PDB file of C-alpha atoms in Angstrom:
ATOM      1  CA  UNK A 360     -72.669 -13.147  57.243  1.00 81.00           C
ATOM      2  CA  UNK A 361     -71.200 -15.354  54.431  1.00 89.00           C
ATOM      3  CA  UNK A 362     -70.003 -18.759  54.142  1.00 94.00           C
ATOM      4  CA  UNK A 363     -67.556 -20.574  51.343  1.00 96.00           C
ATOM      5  CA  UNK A 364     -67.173 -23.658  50.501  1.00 97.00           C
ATOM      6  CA  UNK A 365     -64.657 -24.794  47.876  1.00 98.00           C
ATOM      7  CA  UNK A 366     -64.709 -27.881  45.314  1.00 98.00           C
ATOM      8  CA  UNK A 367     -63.537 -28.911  42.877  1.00 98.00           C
ATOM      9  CA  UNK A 368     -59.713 -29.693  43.612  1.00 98.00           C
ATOM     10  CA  UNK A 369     -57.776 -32.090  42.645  1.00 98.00           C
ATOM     11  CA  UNK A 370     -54.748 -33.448  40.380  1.00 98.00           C
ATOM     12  CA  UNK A 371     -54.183 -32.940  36.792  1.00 98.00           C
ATOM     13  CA  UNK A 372     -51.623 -33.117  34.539  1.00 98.00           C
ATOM     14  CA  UNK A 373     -50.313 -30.301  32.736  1.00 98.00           C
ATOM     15  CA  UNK A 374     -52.521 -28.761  29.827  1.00 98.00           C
ATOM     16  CA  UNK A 375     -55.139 -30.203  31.714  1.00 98.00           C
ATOM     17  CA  UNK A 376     -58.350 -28.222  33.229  1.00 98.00           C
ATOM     18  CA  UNK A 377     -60.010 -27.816  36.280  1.00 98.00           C
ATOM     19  CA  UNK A 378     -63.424 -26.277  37.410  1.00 98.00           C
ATOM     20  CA  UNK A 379     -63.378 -24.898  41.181  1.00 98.00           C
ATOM     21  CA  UNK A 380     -66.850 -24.066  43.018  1.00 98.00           C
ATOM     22  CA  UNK A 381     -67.233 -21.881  45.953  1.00 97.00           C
ATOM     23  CA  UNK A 382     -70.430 -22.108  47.369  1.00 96.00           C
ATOM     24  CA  UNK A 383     -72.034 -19.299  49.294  1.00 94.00           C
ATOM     25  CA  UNK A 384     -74.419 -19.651  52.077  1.00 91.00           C
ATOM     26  CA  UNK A 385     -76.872 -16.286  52.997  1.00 77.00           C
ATOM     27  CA  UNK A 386     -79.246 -14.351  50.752  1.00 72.00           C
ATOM     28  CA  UNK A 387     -77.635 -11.359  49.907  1.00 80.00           C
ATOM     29  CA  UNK A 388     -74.461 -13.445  48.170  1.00 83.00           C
ATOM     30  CA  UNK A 389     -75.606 -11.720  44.625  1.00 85.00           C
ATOM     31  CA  UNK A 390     -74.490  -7.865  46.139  1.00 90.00           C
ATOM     32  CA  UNK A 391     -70.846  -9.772  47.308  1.00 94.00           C
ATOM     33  CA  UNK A 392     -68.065  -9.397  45.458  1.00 96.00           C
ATOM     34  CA  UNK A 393     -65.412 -12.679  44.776  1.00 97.00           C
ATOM     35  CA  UNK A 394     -62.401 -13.511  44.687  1.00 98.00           C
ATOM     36  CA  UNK A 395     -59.884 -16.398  43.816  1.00 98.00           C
ATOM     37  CA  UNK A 396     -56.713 -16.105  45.466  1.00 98.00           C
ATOM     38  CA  UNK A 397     -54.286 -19.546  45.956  1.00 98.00           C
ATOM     39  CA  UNK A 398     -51.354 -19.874  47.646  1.00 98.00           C
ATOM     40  CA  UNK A 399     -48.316 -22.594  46.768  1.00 97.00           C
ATOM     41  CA  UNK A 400     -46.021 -23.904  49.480  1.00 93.00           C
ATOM     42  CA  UNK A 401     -43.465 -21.824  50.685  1.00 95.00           C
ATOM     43  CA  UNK A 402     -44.845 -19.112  49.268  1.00 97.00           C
ATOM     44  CA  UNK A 403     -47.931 -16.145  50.167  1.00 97.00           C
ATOM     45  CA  UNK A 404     -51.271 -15.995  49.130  1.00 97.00           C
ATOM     46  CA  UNK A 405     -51.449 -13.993  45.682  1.00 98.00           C
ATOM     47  CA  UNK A 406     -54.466 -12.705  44.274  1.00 98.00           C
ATOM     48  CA  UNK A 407     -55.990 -14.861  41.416  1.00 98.00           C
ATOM     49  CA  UNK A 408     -59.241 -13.541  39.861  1.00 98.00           C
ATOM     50  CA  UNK A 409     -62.189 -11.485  40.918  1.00 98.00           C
ATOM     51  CA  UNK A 410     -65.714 -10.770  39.631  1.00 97.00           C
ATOM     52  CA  UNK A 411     -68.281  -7.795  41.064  1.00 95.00           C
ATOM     53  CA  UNK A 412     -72.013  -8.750  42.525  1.00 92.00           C
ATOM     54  CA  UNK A 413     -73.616  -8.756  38.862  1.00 91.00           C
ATOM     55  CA  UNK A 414     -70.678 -10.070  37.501  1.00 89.00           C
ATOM     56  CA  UNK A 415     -70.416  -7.763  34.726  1.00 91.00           C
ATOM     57  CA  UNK A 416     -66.844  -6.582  35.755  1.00 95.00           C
ATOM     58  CA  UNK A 417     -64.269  -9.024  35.747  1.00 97.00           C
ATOM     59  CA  UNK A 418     -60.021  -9.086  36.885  1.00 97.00           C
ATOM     60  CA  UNK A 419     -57.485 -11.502  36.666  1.00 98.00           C
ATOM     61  CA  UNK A 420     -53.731 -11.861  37.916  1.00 98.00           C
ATOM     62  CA  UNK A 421     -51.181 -11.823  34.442  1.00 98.00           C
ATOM     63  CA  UNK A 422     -49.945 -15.261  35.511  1.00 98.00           C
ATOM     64  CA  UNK A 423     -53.372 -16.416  34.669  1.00 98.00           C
ATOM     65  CA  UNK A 424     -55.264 -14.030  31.631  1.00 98.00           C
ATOM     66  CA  UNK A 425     -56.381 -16.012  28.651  1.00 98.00           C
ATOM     67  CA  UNK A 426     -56.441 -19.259  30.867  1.00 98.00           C
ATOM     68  CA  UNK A 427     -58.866 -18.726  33.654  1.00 98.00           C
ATOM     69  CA  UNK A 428     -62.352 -17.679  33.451  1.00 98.00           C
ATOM     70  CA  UNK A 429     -64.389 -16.439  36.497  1.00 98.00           C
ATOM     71  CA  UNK A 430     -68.364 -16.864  36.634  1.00 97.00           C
ATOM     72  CA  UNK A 431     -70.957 -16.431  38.748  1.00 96.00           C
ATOM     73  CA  UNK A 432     -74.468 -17.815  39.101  1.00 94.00           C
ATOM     74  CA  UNK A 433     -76.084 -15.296  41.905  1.00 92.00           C
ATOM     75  CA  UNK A 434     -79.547 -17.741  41.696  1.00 92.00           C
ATOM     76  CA  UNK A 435     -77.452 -20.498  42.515  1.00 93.00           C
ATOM     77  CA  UNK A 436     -75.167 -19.252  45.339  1.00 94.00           C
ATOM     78  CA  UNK A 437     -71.928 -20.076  43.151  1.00 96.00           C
ATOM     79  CA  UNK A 438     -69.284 -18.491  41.915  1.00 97.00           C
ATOM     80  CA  UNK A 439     -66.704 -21.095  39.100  1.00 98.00           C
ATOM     81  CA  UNK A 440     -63.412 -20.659  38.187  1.00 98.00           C
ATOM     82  CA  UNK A 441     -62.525 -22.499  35.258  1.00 98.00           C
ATOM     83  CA  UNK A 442     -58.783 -23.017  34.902  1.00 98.00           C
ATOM     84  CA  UNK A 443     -57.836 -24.625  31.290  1.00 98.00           C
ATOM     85  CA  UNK A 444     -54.041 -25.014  30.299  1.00 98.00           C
ATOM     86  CA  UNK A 445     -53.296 -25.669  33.333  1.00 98.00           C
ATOM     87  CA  UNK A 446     -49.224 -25.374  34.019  1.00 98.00           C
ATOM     88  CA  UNK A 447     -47.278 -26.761  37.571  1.00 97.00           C
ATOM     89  CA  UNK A 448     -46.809 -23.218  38.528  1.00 97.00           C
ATOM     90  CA  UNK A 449     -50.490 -23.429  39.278  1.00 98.00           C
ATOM     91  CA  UNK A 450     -50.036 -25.788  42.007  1.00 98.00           C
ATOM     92  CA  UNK A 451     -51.363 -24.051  45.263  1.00 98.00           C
ATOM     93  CA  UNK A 452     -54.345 -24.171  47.420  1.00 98.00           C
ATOM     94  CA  UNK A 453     -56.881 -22.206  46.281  1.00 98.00           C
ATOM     95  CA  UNK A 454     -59.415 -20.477  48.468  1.00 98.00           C
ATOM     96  CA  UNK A 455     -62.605 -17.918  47.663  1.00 98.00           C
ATOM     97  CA  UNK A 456     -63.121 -14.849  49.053  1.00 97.00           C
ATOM     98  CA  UNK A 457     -66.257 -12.147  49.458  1.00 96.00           C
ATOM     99  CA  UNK A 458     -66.307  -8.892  50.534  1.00 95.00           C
ATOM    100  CA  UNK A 459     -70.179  -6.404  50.767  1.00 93.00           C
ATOM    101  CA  UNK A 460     -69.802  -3.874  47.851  1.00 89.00           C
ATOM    102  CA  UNK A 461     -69.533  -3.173  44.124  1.00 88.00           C
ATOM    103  CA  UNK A 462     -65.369  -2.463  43.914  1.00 92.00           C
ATOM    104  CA  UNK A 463     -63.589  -5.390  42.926  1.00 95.00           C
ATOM    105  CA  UNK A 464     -59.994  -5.218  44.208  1.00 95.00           C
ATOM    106  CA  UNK A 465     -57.007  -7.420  43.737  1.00 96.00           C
ATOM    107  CA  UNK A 466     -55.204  -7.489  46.434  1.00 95.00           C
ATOM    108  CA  UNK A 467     -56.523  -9.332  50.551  1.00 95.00           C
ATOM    109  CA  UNK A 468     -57.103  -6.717  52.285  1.00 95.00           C
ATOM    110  CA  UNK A 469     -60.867  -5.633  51.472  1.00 95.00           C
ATOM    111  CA  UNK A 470     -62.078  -9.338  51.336  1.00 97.00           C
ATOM    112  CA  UNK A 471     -63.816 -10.295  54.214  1.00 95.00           C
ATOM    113  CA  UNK A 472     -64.936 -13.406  53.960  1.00 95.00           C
ATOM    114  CA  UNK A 473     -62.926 -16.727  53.308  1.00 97.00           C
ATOM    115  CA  UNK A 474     -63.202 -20.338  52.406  1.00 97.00           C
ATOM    116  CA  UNK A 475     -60.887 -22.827  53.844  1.00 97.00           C
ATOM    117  CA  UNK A 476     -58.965 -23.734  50.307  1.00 98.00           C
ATOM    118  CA  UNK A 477     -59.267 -26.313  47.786  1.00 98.00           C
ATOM    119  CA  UNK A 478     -55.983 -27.944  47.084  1.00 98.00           C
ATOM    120  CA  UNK A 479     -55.127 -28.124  42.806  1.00 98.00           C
ATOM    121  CA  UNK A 480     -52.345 -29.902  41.582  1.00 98.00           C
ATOM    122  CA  UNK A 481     -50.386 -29.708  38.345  1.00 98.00           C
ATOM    123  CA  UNK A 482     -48.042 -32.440  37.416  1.00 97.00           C
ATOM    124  CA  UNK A 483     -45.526 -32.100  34.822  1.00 94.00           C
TER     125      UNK A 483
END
């Protein structure tokens, strides 16, 4: 069993950055894989970026390659996602996600376990 907790939210304005958290309870975090997904208003949750349990493998959506970076600190239970030129397209909630296993996937489906969403905001 896994828990998430999300930080790090909040508004910017564009070209600005942003560092989300998600915080993992239970000891066997470091063999989960993660996930970022977000969803805007209006619209459904789309896959963001994901990293595997040693965090040596690495995927992100096109909307966000070059921007975002996705790291993960297994001694400390976290897993970042740094978000730098930050655009209003990026405005969505954005929740964590962990599923048991090595296969990182891009997509809901296989993920588990969720946070309940950290809310970013991009003015223009």
């Amino acid at each position: 069993q896994v828990q998430l907790v999300e930080s790090g939210g909040g508004l910017v304005q564009a070209g600005g950055s942003l560092r989300l958290s998600c915080a993992a309870s239970g000891r066997t975090f470091s063999t989960y894989t993660v996930g970022w997904f977000r969803q805007a208003p209006g619209k459904e949750r789309e896959f963001v970026a994901a990293i595997s349990w040693t965090g040596g493998n690495t995927v992100y959506a096109d909307s966000v390659k070059g921007r975002f970076t996705i790291s993960r600190d297994n001694a400390k239970n976290t897993v970042r996602l740094q978000m730098n030129s930050l655009k209003p397209e990026d405005t969505a909630v954005y929740y964590c996600a962990a599923r048991s296993g090595a296969t990182v996937y891009n997509h809901m489906e296989p993920y588990r376990y969720w946070g309940q969403g950290t809310q970013v905001t991009v003015s223009s």
